[in-house]
CSV table of N, CA and C in Angstrom, one decimal:
chain,number,residue,atom,x,y,z
K,625,MET,N,-9.7,34.0,23.1
K,625,MET,CA,-8.7,34.0,22.1
K,625,MET,C,-9.2,33.2,20.9
K,626,ILE,N,-9.7,32.0,21.2
K,626,ILE,CA,-10.2,31.1,20.1
K,626,ILE,C,-11.3,31.8,19.4
K,627,ASN,N,-12.1,32.5,20.1
K,627,ASN,CA,-13.3,33.2,19.4
K,627,ASN,C,-12.8,34.2,18.4
K,628,THR,N,-11.7,34.9,18.7
K,628,THR,CA,-11.1,35.8,17.7
K,628,THR,C,-10.6,35.1,16.5
K,629,TYR,N,-10.0,33.9,16.7
K,629,TYR,CA,-9.5,33.1,15.5
K,629,TYR,C,-10.7,32.6,14.7
K,630,LEU,N,-11.7,32.1,15.3
K,630,LEU,CA,-12.9,31.7,14.6
K,630,LEU,C,-13.6,32.8,13.9
K,631,LEU,N,-13.7,34.0,14.5
K,631,LEU,CA,-14.3,35.1,13.8
K,631,LEU,C,-13.5,35.6,12.6
K,632,THR,N,-12.2,35.6,12.8
K,632,THR,CA,-11.3,35.9,11.6
K,632,THR,C,-11.4,34.9,10.5
K,633,ALA,N,-11.5,33.7,10.8
K,633,ALA,CA,-11.6,32.6,9.8
K,633,ALA,C,-13.0,32.7,9.1
K,634,TRP,N,-14.0,33.0,9.9
K,634,TRP,CA,-15.4,33.1,9.3
K,634,TRP,C,-15.4,34.3,8.3
K,635,ARG,N,-14.8,35.4,8.7
K,635,ARG,CA,-14.8,36.6,7.9
K,635,ARG,C,-14.0,36.3,6.6
K,636,SER,N,-12.9,35.6,6.7
K,636,SER,CA,-12.2,35.3,5.5
K,636,SER,C,-12.9,34.3,4.6
K,637,LEU,N,-13.7,33.4,5.2
K,637,LEU,CA,-14.5,32.5,4.3
K,637,LEU,C,-15.6,33.3,3.6
K,638,ARG,N,-16.2,34.2,4.3
K,638,ARG,CA,-17.3,35.0,3.6
K,638,ARG,C,-16.7,36.0,2.6
K,639,LYS,N,-15.5,36.5,2.8
K,639,LYS,CA,-14.9,37.5,1.9
K,639,LYS,C,-14.4,36.9,0.7
K,640,ASN,N,-13.8,35.7,0.8
K,640,ASN,CA,-13.2,35.0,-0.4
K,640,ASN,C,-13.7,33.6,-0.5
K,641,PRO,N,-14.9,33.4,-0.9
K,641,PRO,CA,-15.5,32.0,-0.9
K,641,PRO,C,-14.8,31.0,-1.9
K,642,GLY,N,-14.4,31.5,-3.0
K,642,GLY,CA,-13.7,30.7,-4.0
K,642,GLY,C,-12.4,30.2,-3.4
K,643,TYR,N,-11.6,31.1,-2.9
K,643,TYR,CA,-10.3,30.7,-2.3
K,643,TYR,C,-10.5,29.8,-1.1
K,644,ALA,N,-11.4,30.1,-0.3
K,644,ALA,CA,-11.7,29.2,0.9
K,644,ALA,C,-12.1,27.8,0.4
K,645,PHE,N,-13.0,27.7,-0.6
K,645,PHE,CA,-13.4,26.4,-1.1
K,645,PHE,C,-12.2,25.6,-1.7
K,646,LEU,N,-11.4,26.3,-2.4
K,646,LEU,CA,-10.2,25.7,-3.0
K,646,LEU,C,-9.3,25.1,-1.9
K,647,ASN,N,-9.1,25.9,-0.8
K,647,ASN,CA,-8.3,25.5,0.3
K,647,ASN,C,-8.9,24.3,1.0
K,648,ILE,N,-10.2,24.3,1.3
K,648,ILE,CA,-10.8,23.2,2.0
K,648,ILE,C,-10.8,21.9,1.2
K,649,VAL,N,-11.1,22.0,-0.1
K,649,VAL,CA,-11.0,20.9,-1.0
K,649,VAL,C,-9.6,20.3,-1.1
K,650,GLY,N,-8.6,21.2,-1.2
K,650,GLY,CA,-7.2,20.7,-1.2
K,650,GLY,C,-6.8,20.0,0.0
K,651,LEU,N,-7.3,20.5,1.2
K,651,LEU,CA,-7.0,19.9,2.5
K,651,LEU,C,-7.7,18.5,2.5
K,652,ALA,N,-8.9,18.4,2.1
K,652,ALA,CA,-9.6,17.2,2.2
K,652,ALA,C,-9.0,16.1,1.3
K,653,VAL,N,-8.6,16.5,0.0
K,653,VAL,CA,-8.0,15.6,-0.9
K,653,VAL,C,-6.6,15.1,-0.3
K,654,GLY,N,-5.9,16.1,0.2
K,654,GLY,CA,-4.6,15.7,0.8
K,654,GLY,C,-4.7,14.8,1.9
K,655,LEU,N,-5.6,15.0,2.8
K,655,LEU,CA,-5.8,14.1,4.0
K,655,LEU,C,-6.3,12.8,3.6
K,656,SER,N,-7.2,12.7,2.7
K,656,SER,CA,-7.7,11.4,2.2
K,656,SER,C,-6.7,10.6,1.5
K,657,ALA,N,-5.9,11.3,0.6
K,657,ALA,CA,-4.8,10.6,-0.1
K,657,ALA,C,-3.8,10.1,0.9
K,658,GLY,N,-3.4,10.9,1.9
K,658,GLY,CA,-2.4,10.4,2.9
K,658,GLY,C,-3.0,9.3,3.7
K,659,THR,N,-4.2,9.3,4.0
K,659,THR,CA,-4.8,8.2,4.8
K,659,THR,C,-4.9,6.9,4.0
K,660,LEU,N,-5.2,7.0,2.7
K,660,LEU,CA,-5.2,5.8,1.9
K,660,LEU,C,-3.8,5.2,1.7
K,661,ILE,N,-2.8,6.1,1.5
K,661,ILE,CA,-1.5,5.6,1.4
K,661,ILE,C,-1.0,5.0,2.7
K,662,LEU,N,-1.3,5.5,3.8
K,662,LEU,CA,-1.0,5.0,5.1
K,662,LEU,C,-1.6,3.6,5.3
K,663,LEU,N,-2.9,3.5,4.9
K,663,LEU,CA,-3.6,2.2,5.1
K,663,LEU,C,-3.0,1.1,4.1
K,664,TRP,N,-2.6,1.5,2.9
K,664,TRP,CA,-2.0,0.6,2.0
K,664,TRP,C,-0.6,0.1,2.5
K,665,VAL,N,0.2,1.0,3.1
K,665,VAL,CA,1.5,0.7,3.6
K,665,VAL,C,1.3,-0.2,4.8
K,666,MET,N,0.4,0.0,5.7
K,666,MET,CA,0.2,-0.8,6.9
K,666,MET,C,-0.3,-2.2,6.4
K,667,ASP,N,-1.1,-2.3,5.4
K,667,ASP,CA,-1.5,-3.6,4.9
K,667,ASP,C,-0.3,-4.4,4.3
K,668,GLU,N,0.5,-3.7,3.6
K,668,GLU,CA,1.7,-4.4,3.0
K,668,GLU,C,2.7,-4.9,4.1
K,669,TRP,N,2.8,-4.1,5.2
K,669,TRP,CA,3.8,-4.5,6.2
K,669,TRP,C,3.2,-5.7,7.0
K,670,ARG,N,1.9,-5.8,7.1
K,670,ARG,CA,1.3,-6.9,8.0
K,670,ARG,C,1.0,-8.1,7.2
K,671,TYR,N,1.2,-8.1,5.9
K,671,TYR,CA,0.9,-9.3,5.0
K,671,TYR,C,1.8,-10.5,5.4
K,672,ASP,N,1.2,-11.6,5.7
K,672,ASP,CA,1.8,-12.9,6.1
K,672,ASP,C,2.7,-12.8,7.3
K,673,ARG,N,2.5,-11.9,8.2
K,673,ARG,CA,3.3,-11.8,9.4
K,673,ARG,C,2.9,-12.8,10.5
K,674,PHE,N,1.8,-13.5,10.3
K,674,PHE,CA,1.3,-14.5,11.3
K,674,PHE,C,2.0,-15.8,11.3
K,675,HIS,N,2.8,-16.1,10.2
K,675,HIS,CA,3.5,-17.3,10.1
K,675,HIS,C,4.6,-17.4,11.2
K,676,GLU,N,4.8,-18.6,11.8
K,676,GLU,CA,5.8,-18.8,12.8
K,676,GLU,C,7.2,-18.8,12.2
K,677,ARG,N,7.4,-19.4,11.0
K,677,ARG,CA,8.7,-19.4,10.4
K,677,ARG,C,8.7,-18.5,9.2
K,678,LEU,N,8.4,-17.2,9.4
K,678,LEU,CA,8.3,-16.3,8.3
K,678,LEU,C,9.7,-16.1,7.5
K,679,PRO,N,10.8,-16.0,8.2
K,679,PRO,CA,12.1,-15.9,7.4
K,679,PRO,C,12.4,-17.0,6.5
K,680,GLN,N,11.8,-18.2,6.7
K,680,GLN,CA,12.0,-19.3,5.9
K,680,GLN,C,11.1,-19.4,4.7
K,681,ILE,N,10.1,-18.6,4.6
K,681,ILE,CA,9.1,-18.6,3.5
K,681,ILE,C,9.6,-17.7,2.3
K,682,HIS,N,9.6,-18.3,1.2
K,682,HIS,CA,10.0,-17.5,0.0
K,682,HIS,C,8.9,-17.7,-1.1
K,683,VAL,N,8.9,-16.8,-2.1
K,683,VAL,CA,8.0,-16.8,-3.1
K,683,VAL,C,8.7,-17.1,-4.4
K,684,LEU,N,8.2,-18.1,-5.2
K,684,LEU,CA,8.7,-18.4,-6.5
K,684,LEU,C,7.9,-17.6,-7.6
K,685,LEU,N,8.6,-16.9,-8.4
K,685,LEU,CA,7.9,-16.2,-9.5
K,685,LEU,C,8.3,-16.7,-10.9
K,686,GLN,N,7.4,-16.7,-11.8
K,686,GLN,CA,7.6,-17.2,-13.1
K,686,GLN,C,7.4,-16.1,-14.1
K,687,ASP,N,8.4,-15.9,-15.0
K,687,ASP,CA,8.2,-14.9,-16.0
K,687,ASP,C,7.9,-15.5,-17.3
K,688,GLN,N,6.9,-15.0,-18.0
K,688,GLN,CA,6.5,-15.5,-19.3
K,688,GLN,C,6.4,-14.4,-20.3
K,689,THR,N,6.9,-14.6,-21.5
K,689,THR,CA,7.0,-13.5,-22.5
K,689,THR,C,5.9,-13.9,-23.6
K,690,SER,N,5.1,-12.9,-23.9
K,690,SER,CA,4.1,-13.0,-24.9
K,690,SER,C,4.0,-11.7,-25.7
K,691,ASP,N,4.2,-11.8,-27.0
K,691,ASP,CA,4.1,-10.6,-27.9
K,691,ASP,C,5.1,-9.5,-27.4
K,692,GLY,N,6.2,-9.9,-26.9
K,692,GLY,CA,7.2,-8.9,-26.5
K,692,GLY,C,7.0,-8.3,-25.1
K,693,GLN,N,5.9,-8.7,-24.4
K,693,GLN,CA,5.6,-8.2,-23.1
K,693,GLN,C,5.9,-9.4,-22.1
K,694,ILE,N,6.4,-9.0,-20.9
K,694,ILE,CA,6.8,-9.9,-19.9
K,694,ILE,C,5.7,-9.9,-18.8
K,695,PHE,N,5.2,-11.1,-18.5
K,695,PHE,CA,4.1,-11.3,-17.5
K,695,PHE,C,4.7,-12.1,-16.4
K,696,THR,N,4.5,-11.7,-15.1
K,696,THR,CA,5.0,-12.4,-14.0
K,696,THR,C,3.9,-13.1,-13.2
K,697,PHE,N,4.1,-14.4,-12.9
K,697,PHE,CA,3.0,-15.1,-12.2
K,697,PHE,C,3.6,-15.8,-10.9
K,698,GLN,N,2.8,-16.0,-9.9
K,698,GLN,CA,3.2,-16.7,-8.7
K,698,GLN,C,2.8,-18.2,-8.8
K,699,ALA,N,2.0,-18.6,-9.8
K,699,ALA,CA,1.6,-19.9,-9.9
K,699,ALA,C,2.7,-20.8,-10.5
K,700,MET,N,2.9,-21.9,-9.9
K,700,MET,CA,3.9,-22.9,-10.4
K,700,MET,C,3.3,-24.2,-10.7
K,701,PRO,N,3.8,-25.0,-11.6
K,701,PRO,CA,3.3,-26.3,-11.9
K,701,PRO,C,3.5,-27.2,-10.7
K,702,GLY,N,2.6,-28.2,-10.5
K,702,GLY,CA,2.7,-29.1,-9.3
K,702,GLY,C,4.0,-29.9,-9.3
K,703,PRO,N,4.4,-30.5,-10.4
K,703,PRO,CA,5.6,-31.4,-10.4
K,703,PRO,C,6.9,-30.6,-10.0
K,704,LEU,N,6.9,-29.3,-10.0
K,704,LEU,CA,8.1,-28.5,-9.7
K,704,LEU,C,8.5,-28.7,-8.2
K,705,ALA,N,7.5,-29.0,-7.4
K,705,ALA,CA,7.8,-29.1,-5.9
K,705,ALA,C,8.7,-30.3,-5.7
K,706,GLY,N,8.4,-31.4,-6.3
K,706,GLY,CA,9.3,-32.6,-6.2
K,706,GLY,C,10.7,-32.4,-6.7
K,707,ASP,N,10.8,-31.8,-7.9
K,707,ASP,CA,12.1,-31.5,-8.4
K,707,ASP,C,12.9,-30.5,-7.5
K,708,LEU,N,12.3,-29.5,-7.0
K,708,LEU,CA,13.0,-28.6,-6.1
K,708,LEU,C,13.5,-29.3,-4.8
K,709,LEU,N,12.7,-30.2,-4.3
K,709,LEU,CA,13.1,-30.9,-3.1
K,709,LEU,C,14.3,-31.8,-3.4
K,710,ARG,N,14.3,-32.4,-4.5
K,710,ARG,CA,15.4,-33.3,-4.9
K,710,ARG,C,16.7,-32.5,-5.2
K,711,GLU,N,16.6,-31.4,-5.9
K,711,GLU,CA,17.8,-30.6,-6.3
K,711,GLU,C,18.3,-29.7,-5.2
K,712,PHE,N,17.5,-29.2,-4.3
K,712,PHE,CA,17.9,-28.3,-3.3
K,712,PHE,C,17.6,-28.9,-1.9
K,713,PRO,N,18.6,-29.5,-1.2
K,713,PRO,CA,18.4,-30.2,0.0
K,713,PRO,C,18.0,-29.2,1.2
K,714,GLU,N,18.3,-27.9,1.0
K,714,GLU,CA,18.0,-27.0,2.1
K,714,GLU,C,16.5,-26.7,2.2
K,715,ILE,N,15.7,-27.1,1.2
K,715,ILE,CA,14.3,-26.9,1.2
K,715,ILE,C,13.6,-27.9,2.1
K,716,THR,N,12.8,-27.4,3.0
K,716,THR,CA,12.1,-28.3,3.9
K,716,THR,C,10.6,-28.3,3.6
C-alpha cells in the first residue's frame, strides 16, 4: 500500500515540478519557522529558572527619553541600591 502512495507521489512530482517545488519549499520554511519559534519560546521559559528564590527576584527598568523616543534600560546607578534598601524595608 505504501508503494502505491510513493508511486503516486513520484508521478505527481514528475508531472508538476513547479507546483511540487513550491509545496516542498513551503513545507520546509514552515517547519523551520515553527522550530525556531519553539526554540525561542523554550529559551524564554527557562531563563533564570535555576534561582532558588525566583519569585522574590524582580527587575528594575529605567526609561530615558531622547529626541522624543523612549529608551528602556536595565542598568541602574550603584547608589540606588542603598536608597532602595532604606526606603523599602521589604527588600532583602
